[in-house]
Structures are given as structure tokens and as C-alpha cells.
Coordinates of N, CA and C in Angstrom, one line a residue:
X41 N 11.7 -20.2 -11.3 CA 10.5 -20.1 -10.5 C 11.0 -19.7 -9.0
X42 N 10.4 -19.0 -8.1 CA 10.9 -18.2 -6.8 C 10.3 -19.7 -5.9
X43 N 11.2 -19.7 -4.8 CA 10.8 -21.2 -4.3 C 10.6 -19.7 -2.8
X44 N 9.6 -20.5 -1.3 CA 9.3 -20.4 -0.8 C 10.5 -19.7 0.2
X45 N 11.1 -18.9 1.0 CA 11.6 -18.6 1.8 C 13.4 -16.9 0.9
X46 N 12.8 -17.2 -0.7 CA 13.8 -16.8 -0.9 C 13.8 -15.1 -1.0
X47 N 14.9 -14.1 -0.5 CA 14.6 -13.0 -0.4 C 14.2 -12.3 -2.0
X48 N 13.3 -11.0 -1.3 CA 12.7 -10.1 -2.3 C 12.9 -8.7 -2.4
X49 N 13.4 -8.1 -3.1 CA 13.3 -6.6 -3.0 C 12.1 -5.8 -3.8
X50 N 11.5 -4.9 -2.6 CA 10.5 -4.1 -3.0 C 11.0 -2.4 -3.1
X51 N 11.3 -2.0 -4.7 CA 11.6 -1.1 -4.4 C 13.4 -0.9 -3.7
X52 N 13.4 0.0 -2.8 CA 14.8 0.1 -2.3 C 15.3 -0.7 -1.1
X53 N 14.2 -1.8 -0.6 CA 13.9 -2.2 0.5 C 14.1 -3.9 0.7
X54 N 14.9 -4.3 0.8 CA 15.0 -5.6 0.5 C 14.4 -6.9 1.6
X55 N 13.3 -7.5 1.4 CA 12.9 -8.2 2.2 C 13.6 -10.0 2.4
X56 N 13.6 -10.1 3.8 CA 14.3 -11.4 4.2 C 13.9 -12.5 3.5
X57 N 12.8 -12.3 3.5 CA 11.9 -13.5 2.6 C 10.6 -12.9 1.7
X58 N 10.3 -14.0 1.1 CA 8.8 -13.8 0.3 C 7.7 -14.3 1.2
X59 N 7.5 -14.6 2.1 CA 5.9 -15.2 2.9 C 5.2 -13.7 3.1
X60 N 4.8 -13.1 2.7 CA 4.3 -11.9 3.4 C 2.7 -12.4 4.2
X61 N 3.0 -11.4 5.2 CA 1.4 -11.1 6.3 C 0.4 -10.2 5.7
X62 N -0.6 -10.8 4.9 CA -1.6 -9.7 4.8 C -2.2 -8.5 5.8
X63 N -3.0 -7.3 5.4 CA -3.4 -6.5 6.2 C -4.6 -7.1 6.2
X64 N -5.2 -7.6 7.8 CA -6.2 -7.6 8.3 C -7.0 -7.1 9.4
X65 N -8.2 -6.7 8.8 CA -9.1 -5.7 9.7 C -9.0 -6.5 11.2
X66 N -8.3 -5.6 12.4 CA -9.5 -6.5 13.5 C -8.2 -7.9 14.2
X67 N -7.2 -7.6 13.2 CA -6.2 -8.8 13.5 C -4.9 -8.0 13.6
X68 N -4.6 -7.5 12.2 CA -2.8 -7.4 12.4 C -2.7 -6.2 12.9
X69 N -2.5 -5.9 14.3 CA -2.2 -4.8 15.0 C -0.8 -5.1 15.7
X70 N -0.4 -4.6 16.4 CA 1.5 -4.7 16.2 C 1.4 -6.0 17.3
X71 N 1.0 -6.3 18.0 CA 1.2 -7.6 19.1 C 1.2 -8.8 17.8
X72 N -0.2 -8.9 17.5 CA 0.0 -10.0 16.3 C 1.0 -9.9 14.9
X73 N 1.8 -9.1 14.9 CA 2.5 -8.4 13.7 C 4.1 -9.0 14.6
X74 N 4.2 -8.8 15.5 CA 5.5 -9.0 16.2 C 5.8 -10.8 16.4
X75 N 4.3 -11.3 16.7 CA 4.3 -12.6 16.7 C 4.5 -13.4 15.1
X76 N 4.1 -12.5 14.2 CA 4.2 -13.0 13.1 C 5.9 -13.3 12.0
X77 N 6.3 -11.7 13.0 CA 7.4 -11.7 12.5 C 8.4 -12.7 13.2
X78 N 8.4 -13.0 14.4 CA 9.0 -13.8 15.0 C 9.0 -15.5 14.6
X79 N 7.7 -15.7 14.1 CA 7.5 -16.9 12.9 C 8.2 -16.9 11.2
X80 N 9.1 -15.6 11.2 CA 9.9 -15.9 10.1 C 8.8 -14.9 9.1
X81 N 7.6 -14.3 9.3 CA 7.2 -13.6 8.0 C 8.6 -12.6 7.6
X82 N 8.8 -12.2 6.0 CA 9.1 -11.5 5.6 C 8.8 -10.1 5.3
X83 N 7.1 -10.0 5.9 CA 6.8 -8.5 5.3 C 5.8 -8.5 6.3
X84 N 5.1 -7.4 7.3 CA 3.6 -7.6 7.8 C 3.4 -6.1 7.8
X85 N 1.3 -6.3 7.3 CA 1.0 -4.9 7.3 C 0.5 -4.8 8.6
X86 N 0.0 -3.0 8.8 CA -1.1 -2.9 8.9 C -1.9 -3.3 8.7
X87 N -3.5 -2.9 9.8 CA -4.8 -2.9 8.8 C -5.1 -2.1 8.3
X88 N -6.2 -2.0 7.6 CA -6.6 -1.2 7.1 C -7.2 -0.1 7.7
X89 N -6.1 0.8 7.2 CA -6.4 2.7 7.7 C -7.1 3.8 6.4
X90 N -7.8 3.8 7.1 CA -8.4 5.3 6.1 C -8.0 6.4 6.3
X91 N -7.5 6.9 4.5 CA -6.9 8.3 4.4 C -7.4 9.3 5.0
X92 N -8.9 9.0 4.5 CA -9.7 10.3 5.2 C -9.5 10.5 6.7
X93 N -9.8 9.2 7.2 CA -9.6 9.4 8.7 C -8.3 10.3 9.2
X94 N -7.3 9.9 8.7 CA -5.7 10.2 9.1 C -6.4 12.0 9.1
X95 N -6.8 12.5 7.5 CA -6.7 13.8 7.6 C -7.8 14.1 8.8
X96 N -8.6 13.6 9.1 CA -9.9 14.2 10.0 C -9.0 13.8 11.4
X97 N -7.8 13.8 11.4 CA -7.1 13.3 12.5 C -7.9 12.5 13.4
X98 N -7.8 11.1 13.0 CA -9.0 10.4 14.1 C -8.5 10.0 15.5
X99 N -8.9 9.6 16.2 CA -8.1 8.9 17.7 C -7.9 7.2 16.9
X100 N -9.1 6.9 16.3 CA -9.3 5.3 16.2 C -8.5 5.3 15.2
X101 N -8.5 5.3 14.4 CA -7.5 5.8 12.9 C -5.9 5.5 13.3
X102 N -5.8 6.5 14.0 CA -4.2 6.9 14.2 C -4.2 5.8 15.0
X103 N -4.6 4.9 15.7 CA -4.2 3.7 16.4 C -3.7 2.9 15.7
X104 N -4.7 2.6 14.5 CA -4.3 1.1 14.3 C -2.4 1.4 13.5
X105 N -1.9 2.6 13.4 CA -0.5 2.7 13.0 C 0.7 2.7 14.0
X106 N 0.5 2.2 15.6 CA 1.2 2.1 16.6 C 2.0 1.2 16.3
X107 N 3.1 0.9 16.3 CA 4.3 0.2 15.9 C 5.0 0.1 17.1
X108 N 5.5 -1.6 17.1 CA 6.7 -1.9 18.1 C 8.1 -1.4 17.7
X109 N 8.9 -0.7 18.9 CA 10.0 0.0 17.9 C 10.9 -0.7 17.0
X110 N 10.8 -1.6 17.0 CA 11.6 -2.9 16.2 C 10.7 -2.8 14.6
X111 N 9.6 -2.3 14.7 CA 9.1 -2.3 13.6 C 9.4 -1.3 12.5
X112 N 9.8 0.2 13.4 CA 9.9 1.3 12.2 C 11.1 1.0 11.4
X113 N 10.6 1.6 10.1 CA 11.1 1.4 8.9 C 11.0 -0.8 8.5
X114 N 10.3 -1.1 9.0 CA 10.3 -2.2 8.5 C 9.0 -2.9 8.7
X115 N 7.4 -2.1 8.9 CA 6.0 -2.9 8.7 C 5.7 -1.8 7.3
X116 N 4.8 -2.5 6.7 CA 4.1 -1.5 5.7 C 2.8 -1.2 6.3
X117 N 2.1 0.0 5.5 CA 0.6 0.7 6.2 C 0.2 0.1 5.2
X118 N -1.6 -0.4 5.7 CA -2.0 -0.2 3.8 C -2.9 0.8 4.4
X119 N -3.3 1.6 3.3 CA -4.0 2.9 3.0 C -5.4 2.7 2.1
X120 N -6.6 3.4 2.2 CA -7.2 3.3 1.5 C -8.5 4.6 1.1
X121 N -8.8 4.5 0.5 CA -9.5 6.2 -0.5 C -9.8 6.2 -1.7
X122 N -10.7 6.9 -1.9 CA -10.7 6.8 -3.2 C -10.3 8.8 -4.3
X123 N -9.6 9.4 -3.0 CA -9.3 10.8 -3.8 C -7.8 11.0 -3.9
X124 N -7.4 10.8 -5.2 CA -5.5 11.2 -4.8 C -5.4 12.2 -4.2
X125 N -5.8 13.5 -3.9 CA -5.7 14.3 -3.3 C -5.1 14.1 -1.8
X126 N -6.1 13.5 -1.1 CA -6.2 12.9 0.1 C -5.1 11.7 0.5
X127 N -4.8 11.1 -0.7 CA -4.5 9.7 -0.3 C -2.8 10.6 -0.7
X128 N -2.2 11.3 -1.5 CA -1.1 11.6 -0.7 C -1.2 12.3 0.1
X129 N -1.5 13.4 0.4 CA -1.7 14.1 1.7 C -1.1 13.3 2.6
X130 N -2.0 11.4 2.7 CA -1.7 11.1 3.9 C -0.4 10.4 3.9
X131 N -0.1 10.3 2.8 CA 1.5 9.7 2.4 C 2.7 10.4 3.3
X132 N 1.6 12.0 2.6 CA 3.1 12.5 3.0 C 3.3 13.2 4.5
X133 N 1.9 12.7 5.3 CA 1.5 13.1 6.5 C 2.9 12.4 7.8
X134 N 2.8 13.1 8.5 CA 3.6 12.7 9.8 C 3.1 11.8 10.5
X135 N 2.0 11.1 10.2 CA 1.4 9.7 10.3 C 2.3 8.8 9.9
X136 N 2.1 9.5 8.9 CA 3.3 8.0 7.9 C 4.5 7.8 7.9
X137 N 5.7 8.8 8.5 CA 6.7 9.1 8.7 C 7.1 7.7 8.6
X138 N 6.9 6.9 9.7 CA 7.8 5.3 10.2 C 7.8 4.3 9.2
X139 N 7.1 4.8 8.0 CA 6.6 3.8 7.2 C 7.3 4.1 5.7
X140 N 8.3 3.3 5.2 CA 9.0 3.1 4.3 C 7.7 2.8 2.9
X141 N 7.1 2.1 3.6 CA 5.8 1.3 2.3 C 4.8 1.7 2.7
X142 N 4.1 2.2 1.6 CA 2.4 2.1 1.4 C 1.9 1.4 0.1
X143 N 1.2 0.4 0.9 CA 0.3 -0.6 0.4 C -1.2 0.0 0.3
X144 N -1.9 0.4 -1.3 CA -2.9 0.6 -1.2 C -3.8 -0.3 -1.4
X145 N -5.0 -0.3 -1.1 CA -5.9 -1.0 -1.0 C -7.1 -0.8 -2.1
X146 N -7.1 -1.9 -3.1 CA -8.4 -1.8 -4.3 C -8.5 -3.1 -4.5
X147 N -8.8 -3.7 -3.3 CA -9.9 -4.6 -3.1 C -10.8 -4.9 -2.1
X148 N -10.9 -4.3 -1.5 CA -11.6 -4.7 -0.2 C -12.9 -4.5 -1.0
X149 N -13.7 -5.9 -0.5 CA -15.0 -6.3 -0.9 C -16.5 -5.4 -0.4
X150 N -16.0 -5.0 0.9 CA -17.2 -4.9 1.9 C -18.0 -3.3 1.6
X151 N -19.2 -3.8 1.5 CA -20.3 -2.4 1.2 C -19.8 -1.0 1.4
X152 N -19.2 -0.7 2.8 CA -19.4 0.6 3.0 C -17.8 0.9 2.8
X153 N -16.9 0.1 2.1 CA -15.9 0.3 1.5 C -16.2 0.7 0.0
X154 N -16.9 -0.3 -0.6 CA -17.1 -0.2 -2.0 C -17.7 1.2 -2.7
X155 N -19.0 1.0 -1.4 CA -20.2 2.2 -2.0 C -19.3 3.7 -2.0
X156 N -18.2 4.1 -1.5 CA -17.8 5.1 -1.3 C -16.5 5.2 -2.7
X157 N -16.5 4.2 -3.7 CA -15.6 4.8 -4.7 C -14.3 4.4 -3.9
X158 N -14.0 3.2 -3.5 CA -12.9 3.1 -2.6 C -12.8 1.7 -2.9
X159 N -11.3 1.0 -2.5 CA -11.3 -0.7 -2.3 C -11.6 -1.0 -3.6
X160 N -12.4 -2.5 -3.8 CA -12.4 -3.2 -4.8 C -13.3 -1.7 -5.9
X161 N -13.8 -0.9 -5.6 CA -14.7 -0.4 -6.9 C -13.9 0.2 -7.7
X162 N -12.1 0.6 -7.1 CA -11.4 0.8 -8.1 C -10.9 -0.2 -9.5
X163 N -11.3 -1.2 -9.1 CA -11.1 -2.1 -10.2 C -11.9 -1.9 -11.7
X164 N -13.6 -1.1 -11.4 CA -14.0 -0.7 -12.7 C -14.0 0.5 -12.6
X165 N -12.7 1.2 -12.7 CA -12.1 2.7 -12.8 C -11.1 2.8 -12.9
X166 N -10.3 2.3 -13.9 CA -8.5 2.2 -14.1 C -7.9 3.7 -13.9
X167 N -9.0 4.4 -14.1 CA -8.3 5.9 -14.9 C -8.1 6.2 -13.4
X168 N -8.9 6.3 -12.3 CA -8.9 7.3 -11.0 C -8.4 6.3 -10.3
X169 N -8.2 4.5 -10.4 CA -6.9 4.0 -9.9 C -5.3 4.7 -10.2
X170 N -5.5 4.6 -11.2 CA -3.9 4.9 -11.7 C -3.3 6.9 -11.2
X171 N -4.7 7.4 -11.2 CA -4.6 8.6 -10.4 C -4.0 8.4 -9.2
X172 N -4.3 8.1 -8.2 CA -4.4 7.3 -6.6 C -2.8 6.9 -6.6
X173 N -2.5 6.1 -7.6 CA -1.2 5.5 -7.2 C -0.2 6.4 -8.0
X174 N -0.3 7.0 -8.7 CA 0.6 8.4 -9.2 C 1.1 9.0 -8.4
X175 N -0.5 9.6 -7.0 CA -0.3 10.6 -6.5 C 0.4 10.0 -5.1
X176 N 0.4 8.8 -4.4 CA 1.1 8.2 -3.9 C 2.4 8.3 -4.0
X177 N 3.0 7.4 -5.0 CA 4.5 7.6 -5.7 C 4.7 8.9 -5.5
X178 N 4.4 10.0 -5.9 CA 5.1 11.5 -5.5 C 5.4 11.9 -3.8
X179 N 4.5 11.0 -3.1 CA 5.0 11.0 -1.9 C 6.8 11.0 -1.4
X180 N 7.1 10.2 -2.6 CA 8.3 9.6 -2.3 C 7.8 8.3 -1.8
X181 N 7.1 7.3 -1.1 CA 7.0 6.7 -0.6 C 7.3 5.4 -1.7
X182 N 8.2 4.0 -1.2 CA 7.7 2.9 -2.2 C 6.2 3.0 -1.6
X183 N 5.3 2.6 -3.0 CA 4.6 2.1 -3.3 C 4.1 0.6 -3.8
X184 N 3.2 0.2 -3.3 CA 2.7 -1.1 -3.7 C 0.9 -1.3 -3.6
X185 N 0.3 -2.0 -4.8 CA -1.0 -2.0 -4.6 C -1.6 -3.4 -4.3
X186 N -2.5 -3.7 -3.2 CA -3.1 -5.2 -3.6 C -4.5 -5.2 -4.3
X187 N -4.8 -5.9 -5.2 CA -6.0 -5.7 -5.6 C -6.8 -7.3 -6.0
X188 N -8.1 -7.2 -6.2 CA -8.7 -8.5 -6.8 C -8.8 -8.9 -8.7
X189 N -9.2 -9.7 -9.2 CA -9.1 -10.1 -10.0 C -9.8 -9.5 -10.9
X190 N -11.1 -8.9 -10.7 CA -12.2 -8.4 -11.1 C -13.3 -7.8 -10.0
X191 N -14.8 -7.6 -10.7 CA -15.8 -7.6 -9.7 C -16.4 -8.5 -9.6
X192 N -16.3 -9.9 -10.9 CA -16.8 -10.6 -11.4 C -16.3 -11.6 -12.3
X193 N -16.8 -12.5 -12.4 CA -16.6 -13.4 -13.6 C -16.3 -12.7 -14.7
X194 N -17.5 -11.8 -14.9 CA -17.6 -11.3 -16.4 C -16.9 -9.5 -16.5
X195 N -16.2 -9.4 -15.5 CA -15.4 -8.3 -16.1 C -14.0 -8.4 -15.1
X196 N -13.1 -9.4 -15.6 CA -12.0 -9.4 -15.3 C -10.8 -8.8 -15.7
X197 N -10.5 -8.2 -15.0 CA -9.7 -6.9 -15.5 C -7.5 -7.6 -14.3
X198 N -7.4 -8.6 -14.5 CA -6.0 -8.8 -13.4 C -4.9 -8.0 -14.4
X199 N -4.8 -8.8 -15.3 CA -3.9 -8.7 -16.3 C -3.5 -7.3 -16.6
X200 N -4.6 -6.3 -17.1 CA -5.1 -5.1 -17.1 C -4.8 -3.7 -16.4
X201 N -5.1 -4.5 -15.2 CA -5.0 -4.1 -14.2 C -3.3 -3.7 -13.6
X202 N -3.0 -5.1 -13.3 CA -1.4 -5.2 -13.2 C -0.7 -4.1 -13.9
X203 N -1.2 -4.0 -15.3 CA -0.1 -3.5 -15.9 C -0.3 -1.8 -15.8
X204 N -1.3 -1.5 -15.3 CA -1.8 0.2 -14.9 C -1.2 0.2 -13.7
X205 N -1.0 -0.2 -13.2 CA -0.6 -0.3 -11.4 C 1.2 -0.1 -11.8
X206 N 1.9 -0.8 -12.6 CA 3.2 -1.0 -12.9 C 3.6 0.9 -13.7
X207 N 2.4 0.9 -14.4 CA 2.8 2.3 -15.6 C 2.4 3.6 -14.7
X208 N 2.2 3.4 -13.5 CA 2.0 4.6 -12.3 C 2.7 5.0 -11.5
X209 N 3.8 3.9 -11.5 CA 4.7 3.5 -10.7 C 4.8 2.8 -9.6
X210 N 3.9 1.9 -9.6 CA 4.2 0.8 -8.4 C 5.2 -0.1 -8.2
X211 N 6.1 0.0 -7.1 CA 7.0 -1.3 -7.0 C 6.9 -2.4 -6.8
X212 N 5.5 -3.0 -6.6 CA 4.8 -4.3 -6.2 C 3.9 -4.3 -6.4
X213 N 2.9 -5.4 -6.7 CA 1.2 -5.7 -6.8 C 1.1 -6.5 -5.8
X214 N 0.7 -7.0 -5.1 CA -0.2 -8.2 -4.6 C -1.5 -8.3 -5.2
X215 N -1.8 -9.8 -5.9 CA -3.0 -10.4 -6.8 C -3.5 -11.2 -5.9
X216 N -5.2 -10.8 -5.3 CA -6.0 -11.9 -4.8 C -6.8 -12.5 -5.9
X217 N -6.5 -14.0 -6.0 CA -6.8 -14.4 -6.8 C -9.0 -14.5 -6.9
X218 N -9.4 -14.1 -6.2 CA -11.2 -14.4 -6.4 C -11.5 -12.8 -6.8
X219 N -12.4 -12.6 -7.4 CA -13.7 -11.7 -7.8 C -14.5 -10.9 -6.3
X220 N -14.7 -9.6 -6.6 CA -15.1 -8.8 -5.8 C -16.7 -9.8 -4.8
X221 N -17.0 -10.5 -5.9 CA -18.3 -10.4 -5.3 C -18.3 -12.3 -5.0
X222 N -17.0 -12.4 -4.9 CA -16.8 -14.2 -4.2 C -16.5 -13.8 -3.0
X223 N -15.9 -12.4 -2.5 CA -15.8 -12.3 -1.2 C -14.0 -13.2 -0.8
X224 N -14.6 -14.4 0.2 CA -13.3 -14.9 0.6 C -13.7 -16.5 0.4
X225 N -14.9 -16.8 -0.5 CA -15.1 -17.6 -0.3 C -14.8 -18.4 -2.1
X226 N -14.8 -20.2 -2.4 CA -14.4 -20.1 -3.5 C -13.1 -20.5 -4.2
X227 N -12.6 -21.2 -4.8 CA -11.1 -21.5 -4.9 C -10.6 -20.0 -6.0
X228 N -9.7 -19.9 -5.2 CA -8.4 -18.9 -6.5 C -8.2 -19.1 -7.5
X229 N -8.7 -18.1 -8.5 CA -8.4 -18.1 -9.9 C -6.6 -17.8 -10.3
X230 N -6.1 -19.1 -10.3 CA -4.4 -19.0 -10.3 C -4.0 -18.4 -11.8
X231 N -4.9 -18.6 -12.8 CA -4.6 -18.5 -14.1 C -4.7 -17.2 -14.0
X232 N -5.2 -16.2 -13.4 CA -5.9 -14.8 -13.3 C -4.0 -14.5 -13.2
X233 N -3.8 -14.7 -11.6 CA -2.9 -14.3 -11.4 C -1.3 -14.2 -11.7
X234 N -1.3 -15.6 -12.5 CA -0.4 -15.6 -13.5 C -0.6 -14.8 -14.9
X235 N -1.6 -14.4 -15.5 CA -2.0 -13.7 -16.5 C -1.1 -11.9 -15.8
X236 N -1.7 -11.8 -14.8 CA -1.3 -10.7 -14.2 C 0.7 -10.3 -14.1
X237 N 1.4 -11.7 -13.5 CA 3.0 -11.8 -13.7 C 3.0 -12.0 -14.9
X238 N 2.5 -12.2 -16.4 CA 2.7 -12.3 -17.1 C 3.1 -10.7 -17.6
X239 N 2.2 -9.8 -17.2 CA 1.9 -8.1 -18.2 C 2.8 -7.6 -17.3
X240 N 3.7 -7.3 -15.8 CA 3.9 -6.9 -15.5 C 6.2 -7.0 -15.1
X241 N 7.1 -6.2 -14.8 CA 8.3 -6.6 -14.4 C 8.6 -6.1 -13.5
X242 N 7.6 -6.1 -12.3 CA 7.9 -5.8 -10.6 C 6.9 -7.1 -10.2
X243 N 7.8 -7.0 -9.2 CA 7.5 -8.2 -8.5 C 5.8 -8.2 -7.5
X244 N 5.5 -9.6 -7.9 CA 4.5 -10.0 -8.0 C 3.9 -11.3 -6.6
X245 N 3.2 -10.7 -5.9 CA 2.7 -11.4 -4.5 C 1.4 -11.7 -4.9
X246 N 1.2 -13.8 -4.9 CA 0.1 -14.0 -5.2 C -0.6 -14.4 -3.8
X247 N -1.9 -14.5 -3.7 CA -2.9 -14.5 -2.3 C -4.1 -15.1 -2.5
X248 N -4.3 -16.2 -2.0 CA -5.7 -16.8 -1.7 C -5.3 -17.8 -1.8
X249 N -6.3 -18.6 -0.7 CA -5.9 -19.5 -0.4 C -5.0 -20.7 -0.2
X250 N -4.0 -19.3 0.9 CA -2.4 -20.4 1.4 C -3.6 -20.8 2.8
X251 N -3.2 -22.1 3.2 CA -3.6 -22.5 4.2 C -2.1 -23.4 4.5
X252 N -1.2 -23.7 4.1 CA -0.3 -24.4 4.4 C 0.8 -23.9 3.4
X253 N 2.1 -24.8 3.7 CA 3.5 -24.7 3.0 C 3.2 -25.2 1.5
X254 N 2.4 -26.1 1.4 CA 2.0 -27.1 0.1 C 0.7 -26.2 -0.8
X255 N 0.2 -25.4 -0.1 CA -0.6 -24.2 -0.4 C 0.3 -23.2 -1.5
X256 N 1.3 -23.3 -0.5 CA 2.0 -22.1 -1.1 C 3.0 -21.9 -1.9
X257 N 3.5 -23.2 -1.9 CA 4.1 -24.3 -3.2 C 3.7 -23.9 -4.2
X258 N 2.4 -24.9 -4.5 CA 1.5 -24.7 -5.4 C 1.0 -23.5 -6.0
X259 N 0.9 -22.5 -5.0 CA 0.5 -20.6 -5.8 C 1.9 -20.7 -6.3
X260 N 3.2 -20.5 -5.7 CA 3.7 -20.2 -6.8 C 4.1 -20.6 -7.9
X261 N 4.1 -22.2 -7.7 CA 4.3 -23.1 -9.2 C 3.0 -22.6 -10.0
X262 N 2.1 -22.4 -9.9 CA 1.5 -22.5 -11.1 C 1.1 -20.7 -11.4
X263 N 1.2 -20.2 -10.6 CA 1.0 -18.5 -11.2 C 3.0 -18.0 -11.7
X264 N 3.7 -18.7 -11.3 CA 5.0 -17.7 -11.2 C 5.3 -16.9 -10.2
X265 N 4.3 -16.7 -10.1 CA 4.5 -15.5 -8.5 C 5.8 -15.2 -8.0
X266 N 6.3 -13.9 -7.2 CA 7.6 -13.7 -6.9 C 7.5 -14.1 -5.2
X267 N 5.9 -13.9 -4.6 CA 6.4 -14.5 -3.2 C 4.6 -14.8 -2.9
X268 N 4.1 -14.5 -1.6 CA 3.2 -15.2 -1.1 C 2.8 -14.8 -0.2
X269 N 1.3 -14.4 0.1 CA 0.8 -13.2 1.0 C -0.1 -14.4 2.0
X270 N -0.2 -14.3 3.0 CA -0.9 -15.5 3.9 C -2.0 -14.6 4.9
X271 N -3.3 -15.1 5.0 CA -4.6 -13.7 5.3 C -4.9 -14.8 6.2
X272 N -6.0 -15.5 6.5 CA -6.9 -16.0 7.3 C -6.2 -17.3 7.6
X273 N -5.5 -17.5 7.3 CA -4.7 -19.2 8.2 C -4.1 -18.6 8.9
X274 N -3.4 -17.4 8.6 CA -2.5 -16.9 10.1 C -3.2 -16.4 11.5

């Protein structure tokens, strides 16, 4: 079982530790990413950037990928779209240059993410997921995906899932353990996410609700998990 602090390799990239910083909207921008790192995280993203934006060359867009020089080659982007076309494009875009990892995004909950075929609605679309992260991987880039459990109770797809994300070539998953439509609210489905380390042999970051060290104990004793992604306590 992986205990709390011990190093992980993603891909060609070997991280100091397992605690990883999730990407949050509105928070992890490089000031809070520098303080995080300085607390010993092992991994911290971006927020979430849209491919499309990158191509429509945005002003706002291209911000949120400002990096402390201390960071290049060592924060990941996450990315998000729903056209592989686009979504390597942006891989392989001079945006991305500094960035060793792309972390795609198929779960974000929120409406005007979903309604567009993007974030969590990849989850009831394996086929045009597994497209997405194909066309990534030819980037060259490591790749890694975080996704939710389901949309629902009644169509849970982790397990499933995991193992499409692995046969595309991902060198990582991160598993949030709740349902598209729990949002952030709700205890984590642990058994989901262990079901998930079970189908897959890349390493596996379980998420939802660490609020503490004994939080995060606990995710990984009872999923297996290889490390530990920390969102709204940080």
C-alpha cells in the first residue's frame, strides 16, 4: 500500500511525493501554486484552460498559464475540449511548451462546461473520450486524465473508464470519487475508486474529500491508490 509522502513517477517525470494540488478554477494560479509547493505538495496544476481559447489566442486564457520560473518543466496544465483536433493542436501549441504534463479534464460538473460536449459529459462518451486522449499522447506530451465516477448513481462507468483512459495511453488517472450530478457535495464513493486501481497499471491519484493527513490515510488505505490529490482544503 503507498503510504503518504512517498515518491511517484508519472510517465518520465518523477515526482517528490504523492500529495498532489488539484486544478482549481479562480485559485491555483502561480502565487498560490508556489505557496503550495513550498508546503511540500508533490505536483500542482493549473486551472482550468480551454483548448479552444488557447487556439482563439485569448488574452484571459493565456494568463491563467503564467508560471514562476521555478515552475517550468515542473507544474502540469489541465486542458479541456471536447474536439481532439483542437485539444492537440493545443498540446502541441507554443502555449504549452513549459509544460512537461497535460492533465485533461472529464469531469468538471458545471453547465456551460458540460452542455458543450466537454468535462464530465465525456464520461457518457468513451469512444470521443478515448479519441481526446489519443490525440493528446501524439503530442508527445505525458499525459494524464482526471475524471468523475459517473454522471450518476445509475450509470457508473470508474472502472470502465480507467481502463479506456490507460488503453489510449495515459500515464496517470486521477479518480474523483462522487457522481457528475453530486457536484462537490456528499461523501466519496472509495469503492468506485478502488474498482478503478483495480482495471488499471498506471498509477492512480484518488480525490475527494482529503480535508486532513487522516483524510488521506484513509483514501489510500481503502481505495489502494498510488497518491492523493487535495482541492478545496487547500
Amino acid at each position: 500500500m503507498a503510504e503518504i509522502g512517498q515518491s511517484i513517477k508519472i510517465g518520465d517525470t518523477l515526482l517528490p511525493n504523492n500529495v498532489l494540488l488539484a486544478p482549481l478554477a479562480g485559485y491555483t494560479d502561480f502565487a498560490f501554486r508556489k505557496l503550495c509547493y513550498s508546503f511540500g505538495a508533490g505536483l500542482c496544476f493549473t486551472e482550468m484552460v480551454s483548448a479552444k481559447g488557447l487556439m482563439y489566442n485569448s488574452e484571459a486564457t493565456k494568463r491563467l498559464l503564467h508560471l514562476a520560473p521555478e515552475e517550468e518543466g515542473r507544474t502540469a496544465v489541465q486542458l479541456f475540449g471536447g474536439d481532439p483536433a483542437v485539444m492537440r493542436a493545443a498540446c502541441e501549441s507554443e502555449h504549452l511548451a513549459p509544460f512537461r504534463i497535460v492533465d485533461i479534464n472529464m469531469g468538471c460538473p458545471v453547465p456551460k462546461v458540460y452542455k458543450n460536449g466537454e468535462g464530465s459529459a465525456l464520461l457518457a462518451d468513451l469512444p470521443q473520450a478515448e479519441r481526446i486522449i489519443s490525440a493528446c499522447k501524439k503530442s508527445g506530451k505525458t499525459v494524464t486524465v482526471k475524471f468523475r465516477i459517473g454522471l450518476d448513481k445509475n450509470s457508473i462507468v470508474a472502472a470502465e473508464f480507467a481502463g479506456m483512459c490507460e488503453g489510449a495511453g495515459a500515464d496517470m488517472i486521477t479518480v474523483h470519487g462522487r457522481t457528475r450530478d453530486m457536484y462537490y457535495a456528499g461523501e466519496p464513493d472509495y469503492a468506485q475508486i478502488a474498482a478503478a486501481k483495480e482495471a488499471v497499471n498506471i498509477p492512480v491519484i484518488a480525490n475527494g474529500g482529503v480535508f486532513s493527513r487522516a483524510d488521506a490515510e484513509k483514501l489510500l488505505r481503502e481505495t489502494g491508490a498510488d497518491g492523493v490529490m487535495v482541492a478545496r482544503a487547500a
